[in-house]
Amino acid sequence: DVPPAHRERGVPLAAWLRRQKREALEGLMAPNRIRMLEELGVAGLRSKVERKEDTWARNYDLLARYVAQHKKEPGRSEMVEGKPLGTWLASQKVKADRGDLLSERAAKLSSVITLPSTQKSAPSWTWPGAKPSSTVTIPPLGNKRSSFFTEQTSGNLATLPEWYSSCVHKKITPLQGSPGRFRDEQIYHILCLLEDKLQRKDLSPLVVVQVGSNDGDDAVREALIYARRHYSSIPIKVVLVEPTQRNFERLKKVYSSTAAFQGSGFEAEFVHGAVCDDCCLNDRVKIYHPRWSIIEEWYQNAINFPEKHPKAFATPDGSWRQKWLYELNSLDPENLKKNFKNSEDITYDEIACFKAASLLDAFAGGRADYVMVDVEGFDDSVVYSLDLGRHRPRLIAFESKVMQSVRPEALYDVVEFCSMRGYKAVGPVKANHVCIRDDRSVAKPAAPA
């Protein structure tokens, strides 16, 4: 725009332009004049609402042309004519699923693509009567409780799907590259899924969804790096969800700087938000975490005063022993108080919130092979928000150690939930439970509310 008080050949051009903008915003300027000024690069001639309407209309026209030409929808990350059309369409689908999309917009979109149904079925977590946990007596903490949960799933070991039994459970299936034994079970989950796809000559992308990705320096990333080296014929798409801003920014940096993830055949989606079943209020939720400044202070003290902290870096890779504190975040501040006694050391961020079913629709193309959940004791809420009748991931792993300790009834119920929907549950396995899709079993419909 013209600088303030600018005169051009004696003409007060700045004052003239301010008058044109005022007339345009007040609806006193002819549309053709607005277009002429906009073609010159003049901004501020339309209200914010009008600009949004204009942008939506242009995106819709672009989508209609794309679908007419390609007979399909654009991919989630696809750019069309320099515009992130795939991302825009995903956001419209999420709004439609929530019931937030204006009816006239929904009608226009429905004329070219299929929108999620606004008819909500009964909540997937609804039980026909009393919850399964109300029919059992869960032992107090200790070995008896651990044995109780082991016995809950022990009968499934003999009837596991063959690919999981031989590759993950027994670890007798040879993996590409002959890696030997891995420490983390999540690595076997990803590599065994790839090995099974290879054996079935299924070269469609492996879709991995990780809810609670922290900073990305974990076993899932390690497995994906190995997969890119030894299973490169199978494309990989990974959706990484992290609620805390600090960890989310580090997560993006870690993945973008990993050489194995560059080039074709690998796609990563980064989602800043929380996933749960019934914790959202107006699509927002509070996520609690330690004050990062306190952890940074502890870290610096470990570096600067080694005589006071002689074992601070006594780890296999030489990293700080307490770095796991950066991973602490929860929907319930009580889950942090065993490590932070002073309530002033705990703070929160208010972030976006959505169900796992919406997440898979918007970012994973409506399907997933592997869903990994680690959300500090509320893992059951994430599992409940999956649409297991529609998305049917082959494998669901969720952290169960906290639930077993403080919410054992919730753990018992979520295992039964998976079992009722055509999954074989195994656990606990190194602090996790795993639900494996059993295609021999028919998923039961959710009970009516």
Short mmCIF file of C-alpha atoms in Angstrom, two decimals:
data_model
loop_
_atom_site.label_atom_id
_atom_site.label_comp_id
_atom_site.label_asym_id
_atom_site.label_seq_id
_atom_site.Cartn_x
_atom_site.Cartn_y
_atom_site.Cartn_z
CA ASP A 1 0.00 0.00 0.00
CA VAL A 2 0.91 3.67 -0.24
CA PRO A 3 2.93 5.04 2.73
CA PRO A 4 1.04 7.43 5.08
CA ALA A 5 0.98 11.11 3.96
CA HIS A 6 2.46 10.17 0.57
CA ARG A 7 1.84 12.57 -2.27
CA GLU A 8 2.28 11.60 -5.91
CA ARG A 9 2.95 14.58 -8.26
CA GLY A 10 1.28 16.83 -5.75
CA VAL A 11 -1.80 14.56 -5.35
CA PRO A 12 -2.48 13.38 -1.74
CA LEU A 13 -2.48 9.71 -2.81
CA ALA A 14 -2.44 8.22 0.71
CA ALA A 15 -5.50 10.20 1.78
CA TRP A 16 -7.30 9.24 -1.43
CA LEU A 17 -6.55 5.54 -0.89
CA ARG A 18 -7.81 5.67 2.72
CA ARG A 19 -11.07 7.12 1.42
CA GLN A 20 -11.39 4.31 -1.17
CA LYS A 21 -10.91 1.66 1.53
CA ARG A 22 -13.48 3.31 3.78
CA GLU A 23 -16.03 3.43 0.98
CA ALA A 24 -15.35 -0.20 0.05
CA LEU A 25 -15.81 -1.44 3.64
CA GLU A 26 -19.02 0.59 3.97
CA GLY A 27 -20.41 -0.98 0.79
CA LEU A 28 -20.35 2.26 -1.18
CA MET A 29 -17.90 1.17 -3.90
CA ALA A 30 -18.85 -0.63 -7.09
CA PRO A 31 -17.55 -4.25 -7.26
CA ASN A 32 -15.61 -3.61 -10.49
CA ARG A 33 -13.66 -0.80 -8.79
CA ILE A 34 -12.81 -3.10 -5.86
CA ARG A 35 -11.48 -5.68 -8.32
CA MET A 36 -9.40 -3.06 -10.14
CA LEU A 37 -7.78 -1.90 -6.88
CA GLU A 38 -7.16 -5.48 -5.72
CA GLU A 39 -5.47 -6.28 -9.02
CA LEU A 40 -3.03 -3.48 -8.20
CA GLY A 41 -2.24 -5.19 -4.87
CA VAL A 42 -4.37 -3.00 -2.60
CA ALA A 43 -5.48 -4.88 0.52
CA GLY A 44 -8.10 -4.06 3.16
CA LEU A 45 -10.97 -3.46 0.74
CA ARG A 46 -13.09 -6.30 2.13
CA SER A 47 -14.17 -7.23 5.64
CA LYS A 48 -12.62 -10.28 7.28
CA VAL A 49 -15.87 -12.22 6.82
CA GLU A 50 -16.01 -11.34 3.11
CA ARG A 51 -12.37 -12.38 2.63
CA LYS A 52 -13.04 -15.73 4.31
CA GLU A 53 -16.10 -16.30 2.14
CA ASP A 54 -14.11 -15.45 -0.97
CA THR A 55 -11.29 -17.83 0.06
CA TRP A 56 -13.76 -20.65 0.76
CA ALA A 57 -15.43 -20.14 -2.63
CA ARG A 58 -12.08 -20.23 -4.45
CA ASN A 59 -11.04 -23.42 -2.62
CA TYR A 60 -14.38 -25.04 -3.42
CA ASP A 61 -14.06 -24.17 -7.12
CA LEU A 62 -10.53 -25.58 -7.14
CA LEU A 63 -11.76 -28.78 -5.45
CA ALA A 64 -14.64 -29.17 -7.92
CA ARG A 65 -12.23 -28.85 -10.87
CA TYR A 66 -9.79 -31.31 -9.29
CA VAL A 67 -12.45 -33.96 -8.63
CA ALA A 68 -13.90 -33.55 -12.12
CA GLN A 69 -10.47 -34.05 -13.68
CA HIS A 70 -9.02 -36.80 -11.43
CA LYS A 71 -12.20 -38.59 -10.27
CA LYS A 72 -10.88 -38.65 -6.70
CA GLU A 73 -10.24 -36.38 -3.73
CA PRO A 74 -6.84 -34.71 -3.24
CA GLY A 75 -4.51 -36.33 -0.70
CA ARG A 76 -4.15 -34.82 2.78
CA SER A 77 -0.83 -33.13 1.96
CA GLU A 78 -1.48 -32.50 -1.75
CA MET A 79 -0.85 -29.04 -3.18
CA VAL A 80 -3.04 -28.02 -6.13
CA GLU A 81 -2.15 -24.92 -8.14
CA GLY A 82 0.06 -23.83 -5.28
CA LYS A 83 -2.73 -24.15 -2.70
CA PRO A 84 -2.84 -26.69 0.21
CA LEU A 85 -6.14 -28.07 -1.07
CA GLY A 86 -5.79 -31.43 0.72
CA THR A 87 -5.32 -29.76 4.11
CA TRP A 88 -8.28 -27.45 3.48
CA LEU A 89 -10.53 -30.38 2.54
CA ALA A 90 -9.46 -32.32 5.66
CA SER A 91 -10.41 -29.35 7.85
CA GLN A 92 -13.84 -29.15 6.18
CA LYS A 93 -14.40 -32.86 6.89
CA VAL A 94 -13.50 -32.43 10.55
CA LYS A 95 -15.96 -29.52 10.81
CA ALA A 96 -18.63 -31.62 9.10
CA ASP A 97 -18.00 -34.53 11.48
CA ARG A 98 -18.39 -32.18 14.46
CA GLY A 99 -21.54 -30.63 13.00
CA ASP A 100 -19.81 -27.22 12.72
CA LEU A 101 -19.91 -26.87 8.93
CA LEU A 102 -22.49 -24.38 7.64
CA SER A 103 -25.38 -26.20 5.96
CA GLU A 104 -24.98 -24.38 2.63
CA ARG A 105 -21.27 -25.23 2.56
CA ALA A 106 -21.97 -28.85 3.48
CA ALA A 107 -24.50 -29.05 0.64
CA LYS A 108 -22.00 -27.69 -1.90
CA LEU A 109 -19.21 -30.01 -0.77
CA SER A 110 -21.57 -33.01 -0.79
CA SER A 111 -22.20 -32.38 -4.47
CA VAL A 112 -18.58 -33.23 -5.31
CA ILE A 113 -17.25 -35.40 -2.42
CA THR A 114 -18.59 -37.59 0.40
CA LEU A 115 -18.73 -35.88 3.78
CA PRO A 116 -18.78 -37.71 7.15
CA SER A 117 -22.28 -38.48 8.31
CA THR A 118 -23.69 -36.08 10.92
CA GLN A 119 -25.90 -38.87 12.22
CA LYS A 120 -24.09 -39.97 15.36
CA SER A 121 -24.32 -43.58 16.41
CA ALA A 122 -24.47 -44.60 20.04
CA PRO A 123 -21.21 -43.90 21.88
CA SER A 124 -18.83 -46.79 21.28
CA TRP A 125 -18.04 -47.03 24.99
CA THR A 126 -21.66 -47.62 26.03
CA TRP A 127 -22.14 -50.97 27.75
CA PRO A 128 -25.40 -52.92 27.53
CA GLY A 129 -25.66 -52.99 31.34
CA ALA A 130 -23.09 -52.78 34.07
CA LYS A 131 -19.47 -52.33 33.03
CA PRO A 132 -17.48 -55.57 32.84
CA SER A 133 -15.25 -54.45 35.72
CA SER A 134 -18.26 -54.37 38.04
CA THR A 135 -18.50 -58.17 37.80
CA VAL A 136 -14.94 -58.89 39.03
CA THR A 137 -12.84 -58.19 42.10
CA ILE A 138 -9.54 -56.57 41.19
CA PRO A 139 -6.76 -57.37 43.70
CA PRO A 140 -4.79 -54.68 45.55
CA LEU A 141 -1.56 -53.39 44.07
CA GLY A 142 1.31 -55.83 43.73
CA ASN A 143 2.00 -59.18 42.13
CA LYS A 144 -1.59 -60.32 42.56
CA ARG A 145 -2.90 -57.41 40.51
CA SER A 146 -0.29 -58.02 37.80
CA SER A 147 -1.25 -61.70 37.68
CA PHE A 148 -4.92 -60.75 37.51
CA PHE A 149 -4.43 -58.68 34.34
CA THR A 150 -2.12 -61.28 32.81
CA GLU A 151 -4.80 -63.92 33.33
CA GLN A 152 -7.41 -61.64 31.74
CA THR A 153 -5.69 -62.03 28.37
CA SER A 154 -3.70 -65.27 28.75
CA GLY A 155 -6.38 -67.29 26.95
CA ASN A 156 -5.76 -65.28 23.79
CA LEU A 157 -2.14 -66.41 23.39
CA ALA A 158 -3.11 -69.70 21.78
CA THR A 159 -5.43 -68.04 19.24
CA LEU A 160 -3.41 -65.03 18.10
CA PRO A 161 -3.30 -64.31 14.35
CA GLU A 162 -0.36 -66.20 12.84
CA TRP A 163 1.59 -63.14 11.67
CA TYR A 164 1.56 -61.65 15.19
CA SER A 165 2.16 -64.92 17.00
CA SER A 166 5.24 -65.91 15.01
CA CYS A 167 6.75 -62.47 14.45
CA VAL A 168 5.93 -60.33 17.50
CA HIS A 169 5.09 -62.84 20.23
CA LYS A 170 7.52 -65.70 19.49
CA LYS A 171 9.97 -63.61 17.41
CA ILE A 172 10.82 -66.48 15.06
CA THR A 173 9.92 -64.80 11.75
CA PRO A 174 13.11 -63.61 9.98
CA LEU A 175 13.10 -59.85 9.45
CA GLN A 176 14.71 -58.08 6.51
CA GLY A 177 18.29 -57.12 7.29
CA SER A 178 18.64 -59.78 10.05
CA PRO A 179 18.71 -57.18 12.86
CA GLY A 180 18.90 -59.54 15.84
CA ARG A 181 16.82 -58.69 18.90
CA PHE A 182 15.32 -55.28 19.60
CA ARG A 183 14.72 -53.92 23.08
CA ASP A 184 11.37 -52.22 22.43
CA GLU A 185 8.21 -54.09 21.48
CA GLN A 186 6.96 -51.18 19.34
CA ILE A 187 9.79 -51.84 16.90
CA TYR A 188 8.54 -55.38 16.36
CA HIS A 189 5.00 -54.08 15.89
CA ILE A 190 6.01 -51.91 12.94
CA LEU A 191 8.53 -54.28 11.36
CA CYS A 192 6.26 -57.32 11.68
CA LEU A 193 3.40 -55.43 10.06
CA LEU A 194 5.75 -54.59 7.19
CA GLU A 195 7.00 -58.16 6.96
CA ASP A 196 3.42 -59.42 6.78
CA LYS A 197 2.58 -56.89 4.05
CA LEU A 198 5.64 -58.02 2.14
CA GLN A 199 4.67 -61.68 2.41
CA ARG A 200 1.16 -60.86 1.17
CA LYS A 201 2.61 -58.74 -1.67
CA ASP A 202 0.64 -55.78 -0.34
CA LEU A 203 2.65 -52.70 -1.31
CA SER A 204 0.09 -50.13 -0.15
CA PRO A 205 1.37 -47.59 2.40
CA LEU A 206 1.80 -48.65 6.01
CA VAL A 207 -0.14 -46.10 8.09
CA VAL A 208 1.12 -45.53 11.64
CA VAL A 209 -0.69 -43.23 14.09
CA GLN A 210 1.12 -42.30 17.31
CA VAL A 211 -0.92 -40.43 19.92
CA GLY A 212 1.51 -38.97 22.44
CA SER A 213 4.66 -38.65 20.32
CA ASN A 214 6.64 -36.48 22.77
CA ASP A 215 9.79 -35.20 21.02
CA GLY A 216 10.02 -38.07 18.52
CA ASP A 217 13.24 -39.55 19.92
CA ASP A 218 11.74 -42.96 20.68
CA ALA A 219 11.28 -46.56 19.55
CA VAL A 220 8.66 -45.69 16.91
CA ARG A 221 11.11 -43.42 15.12
CA GLU A 222 13.84 -46.05 15.48
CA ALA A 223 11.55 -48.62 13.86
CA LEU A 224 10.66 -46.25 11.02
CA ILE A 225 14.33 -45.57 10.31
CA TYR A 226 15.03 -49.31 10.11
CA ALA A 227 11.93 -49.79 7.96
CA ARG A 228 13.06 -47.18 5.46
CA ARG A 229 16.38 -48.99 5.06
CA HIS A 230 15.11 -52.57 4.80
CA TYR A 231 11.46 -52.30 3.69
CA SER A 232 11.82 -49.43 1.22
CA SER A 233 9.42 -51.02 -1.30
CA ILE A 234 6.51 -50.21 1.06
CA PRO A 235 5.61 -46.51 1.45
CA ILE A 236 5.03 -45.27 4.99
CA LYS A 237 2.68 -42.61 6.30
CA VAL A 238 2.93 -41.60 9.94
CA VAL A 239 0.59 -39.29 11.88
CA LEU A 240 2.25 -37.88 15.00
CA VAL A 241 0.10 -36.27 17.69
CA GLU A 242 1.62 -34.31 20.57
CA PRO A 243 -0.24 -32.00 22.98
CA THR A 244 2.57 -29.96 24.58
CA GLN A 245 3.94 -27.11 22.46
CA ARG A 246 7.56 -27.61 23.52
CA ASN A 247 7.64 -31.27 22.59
CA PHE A 248 5.65 -30.62 19.40
CA GLU A 249 8.22 -28.17 18.06
CA ARG A 250 11.07 -30.58 18.91
CA LEU A 251 9.13 -33.45 17.30
CA LYS A 252 8.96 -31.63 13.97
CA LYS A 253 12.66 -30.79 14.09
CA VAL A 254 13.67 -34.38 14.94
CA TYR A 255 11.70 -35.87 12.03
CA SER A 256 12.65 -33.18 9.52
CA SER A 257 16.34 -33.69 10.32
CA THR A 258 16.25 -37.50 10.04
CA ALA A 259 17.95 -38.46 6.77
CA ALA A 260 15.99 -41.71 6.39
CA PHE A 261 12.73 -39.77 6.19
CA GLN A 262 13.73 -37.57 3.27
CA GLY A 263 12.62 -38.27 -0.29
CA SER A 264 9.68 -40.19 -1.71
CA GLY A 265 7.96 -43.05 0.05
CA PHE A 266 7.67 -41.39 3.45
CA GLU A 267 5.07 -38.89 4.62
CA ALA A 268 4.65 -37.43 8.12
CA GLU A 269 1.70 -35.45 9.46
CA PHE A 270 2.22 -33.43 12.66
CA VAL A 271 -0.84 -32.68 14.78
CA HIS A 272 -0.74 -30.39 17.82
CA GLY A 273 -3.67 -31.35 20.04
CA ALA A 274 -5.20 -33.87 22.41
CA VAL A 275 -7.17 -36.98 21.48
CA CYS A 276 -9.84 -38.39 23.78
CA ASP A 277 -13.39 -39.60 23.96
CA ASP A 278 -15.29 -37.28 26.28
CA CYS A 279 -12.81 -34.71 27.62
CA CYS A 280 -13.37 -31.98 25.00
CA LEU A 281 -15.23 -28.79 25.86
CA ASN A 282 -16.01 -26.75 22.75
CA ASP A 283 -13.25 -28.69 20.98
CA ARG A 284 -10.69 -27.52 23.55
CA VAL A 285 -9.04 -29.14 26.56
CA LYS A 286 -6.43 -28.30 29.19
CA ILE A 287 -3.22 -30.33 29.08
CA TYR A 288 -1.09 -30.19 32.24
CA HIS A 289 2.71 -30.38 32.27
CA PRO A 290 5.65 -29.31 34.45
CA ARG A 291 7.03 -25.83 34.11
CA TRP A 292 9.79 -26.41 31.60
CA SER A 293 12.01 -23.82 33.27
CA ILE A 294 12.24 -26.04 36.35
CA ILE A 295 13.36 -29.07 34.35
CA GLU A 296 15.87 -26.93 32.44
CA GLU A 297 17.26 -25.74 35.77
CA TRP A 298 17.66 -29.34 36.97
CA TYR A 299 19.36 -30.25 33.71
CA GLN A 300 21.82 -27.36 33.96
CA ASN A 301 22.56 -28.25 37.59
CA ALA A 302 23.40 -31.81 36.50
CA ILE A 303 25.87 -30.40 33.95
CA ASN A 304 27.40 -27.69 36.13
CA PHE A 305 27.67 -29.63 39.39
CA PRO A 306 28.67 -33.21 38.46
CA GLU A 307 29.98 -33.81 41.99
CA LYS A 308 26.41 -33.41 43.30
CA HIS A 309 24.88 -35.52 40.51
CA PRO A 310 27.49 -38.20 39.72
CA LYS A 311 25.02 -40.56 38.00
CA ALA A 312 23.02 -37.95 36.09
CA PHE A 313 24.40 -39.11 32.72
CA ALA A 314 25.08 -42.75 33.57
CA THR A 315 22.90 -44.10 30.74
CA PRO A 316 23.74 -46.37 27.78
CA ASP A 317 23.78 -43.42 25.35
CA GLY A 318 25.15 -40.83 27.79
CA SER A 319 21.93 -38.81 27.85
CA TRP A 320 20.48 -37.18 30.96
CA ARG A 321 18.87 -39.77 33.19
CA GLN A 322 15.89 -37.51 33.95
CA LYS A 323 15.06 -36.49 30.37
CA TRP A 324 11.81 -38.46 30.66
CA LEU A 325 10.47 -35.51 32.69
CA TYR A 326 10.01 -33.66 29.39
CA GLU A 327 7.51 -36.35 28.39
CA LEU A 328 5.22 -35.73 31.37
CA ASN A 329 1.85 -34.32 30.42
CA SER A 330 -1.66 -35.34 31.35
CA LEU A 331 -5.30 -34.31 31.27
CA ASP A 332 -5.28 -34.76 35.06
CA PRO A 333 -2.78 -32.71 37.12
CA GLU A 334 -2.88 -35.38 39.82
CA ASN A 335 -0.83 -37.65 37.55
CA LEU A 336 2.07 -35.18 37.80
CA LYS A 337 2.01 -34.63 41.56
CA LYS A 338 4.03 -37.70 42.45
CA ASN A 339 6.98 -36.03 40.69
CA PHE A 340 6.10 -32.40 41.45
CA LYS A 341 4.78 -31.92 44.98
CA ASN A 342 4.45 -28.14 44.64
CA SER A 343 1.32 -27.30 42.64
CA GLU A 344 3.03 -24.11 41.39
CA ASP A 345 5.47 -26.32 39.47
CA ILE A 346 2.60 -27.60 37.30
CA THR A 347 1.00 -25.51 34.58
CA TYR A 348 -1.25 -26.12 31.57
CA ASP A 349 -1.90 -25.20 27.96
CA GLU A 350 -5.35 -25.03 26.37
CA ILE A 351 -5.22 -26.85 23.05
CA ALA A 352 -7.34 -28.34 20.29
CA CYS A 353 -9.16 -31.55 21.11
CA PHE A 354 -10.76 -34.21 18.92
CA LYS A 355 -11.66 -37.88 18.76
CA ALA A 356 -9.37 -40.48 17.27
CA ALA A 357 -11.95 -41.31 14.59
CA SER A 358 -11.85 -37.68 13.36
CA LEU A 359 -8.05 -37.76 13.49
CA LEU A 360 -7.89 -40.82 11.23
CA ASP A 361 -10.39 -39.32 8.80
CA ALA A 362 -8.64 -35.95 8.57
CA PHE A 363 -4.97 -36.94 8.62
CA ALA A 364 -4.63 -40.68 7.89
CA GLY A 365 -6.96 -41.09 4.93
CA GLY A 366 -9.59 -42.90 6.99
CA ARG A 367 -7.47 -45.93 7.90
CA ALA A 368 -4.54 -47.07 10.04
CA ASP A 369 -2.47 -50.22 10.33
CA TYR A 370 -0.95 -49.42 13.72
CA VAL A 371 -2.22 -47.09 16.46
CA MET A 372 0.17 -46.43 19.34
CA VAL A 373 -1.18 -44.56 22.39
CA ASP A 374 0.72 -43.16 25.38
CA VAL A 375 -1.16 -40.39 27.17
CA GLU A 376 -0.36 -40.81 30.87
CA GLY A 377 -3.29 -42.81 32.21
CA PHE A 378 -6.06 -41.72 29.82
CA ASP A 379 -5.20 -44.21 27.09
CA ASP A 380 -8.60 -45.87 27.40
CA SER A 381 -10.30 -42.63 26.37
CA VAL A 382 -8.27 -42.55 23.15
CA VAL A 383 -9.13 -46.18 22.35
CA TYR A 384 -12.83 -45.55 23.00
CA SER A 385 -12.79 -42.65 20.54
CA LEU A 386 -11.63 -44.92 17.70
CA ASP A 387 -14.30 -46.16 15.32
CA LEU A 388 -13.21 -49.80 15.39
CA GLY A 389 -16.14 -50.90 13.27
CA ARG A 390 -15.08 -48.60 10.42
CA HIS A 391 -11.33 -48.02 10.64
CA ARG A 392 -10.28 -51.49 11.91
CA PRO A 393 -6.55 -50.90 12.58
CA ARG A 394 -4.60 -54.17 12.58
CA LEU A 395 -2.82 -53.36 15.80
CA ILE A 396 -3.54 -51.07 18.77
CA ALA A 397 -0.95 -50.65 21.52
CA PHE A 398 -1.62 -48.49 24.56
CA GLU A 399 0.33 -47.75 27.72
CA SER A 400 -1.38 -49.55 30.58
CA LYS A 401 1.04 -49.23 33.51
CA VAL A 402 -0.58 -46.08 34.94
CA MET A 403 -4.10 -47.45 34.49
CA GLN A 404 -3.16 -50.72 36.16
CA SER A 405 -1.85 -48.75 39.11
CA VAL A 406 -4.45 -46.01 39.62
CA ARG A 407 -7.48 -46.94 37.43
CA PRO A 408 -7.52 -50.74 37.26
CA GLU A 409 -11.25 -50.89 36.48
CA ALA A 410 -10.64 -48.70 33.42
CA LEU A 411 -7.93 -51.07 32.20
CA TYR A 412 -10.15 -54.12 32.63
CA ASP A 413 -12.97 -52.41 30.71
CA VAL A 414 -10.89 -51.21 27.75
CA VAL A 415 -9.48 -54.72 27.27
CA GLU A 416 -13.04 -56.08 27.21
CA PHE A 417 -14.03 -53.28 24.83
CA CYS A 418 -11.42 -54.42 22.30
CA SER A 419 -12.35 -58.08 22.78
CA MET A 420 -16.00 -57.35 22.01
CA ARG A 421 -15.00 -55.71 18.73
CA GLY A 422 -13.02 -58.50 17.13
CA TYR A 423 -9.60 -57.98 18.72
CA LYS A 424 -7.34 -60.31 20.69
CA ALA A 425 -5.84 -58.51 23.68
CA VAL A 426 -2.40 -59.34 25.09
CA GLY A 427 -0.81 -57.78 28.13
CA PRO A 428 0.73 -56.38 30.06
CA VAL A 429 3.82 -56.44 27.81
CA LYS A 430 6.53 -54.03 29.04
CA ALA A 431 4.01 -51.53 30.46
CA ASN A 432 1.69 -51.84 27.44
CA HIS A 433 -1.38 -53.75 26.37
CA VAL A 434 -1.81 -54.73 22.73
CA CYS A 435 -5.04 -55.42 20.83
CA ILE A 436 -4.57 -57.42 17.62
CA ARG A 437 -7.29 -57.50 14.99
CA ASP A 438 -8.62 -61.01 14.53
CA ASP A 439 -10.21 -61.30 11.09
CA ARG A 440 -11.71 -64.64 12.11
CA SER A 441 -13.84 -62.82 14.69
CA VAL A 442 -16.87 -60.67 13.90
CA ALA A 443 -16.99 -57.29 15.63
CA LYS A 444 -20.10 -56.83 17.75
CA PRO A 445 -22.08 -53.63 17.28
CA ALA A 446 -21.97 -50.97 19.97
CA ALA A 447 -24.80 -51.18 22.48
CA PRO A 448 -27.50 -48.52 22.16
CA ALA A 449 -27.45 -45.62 24.59
#
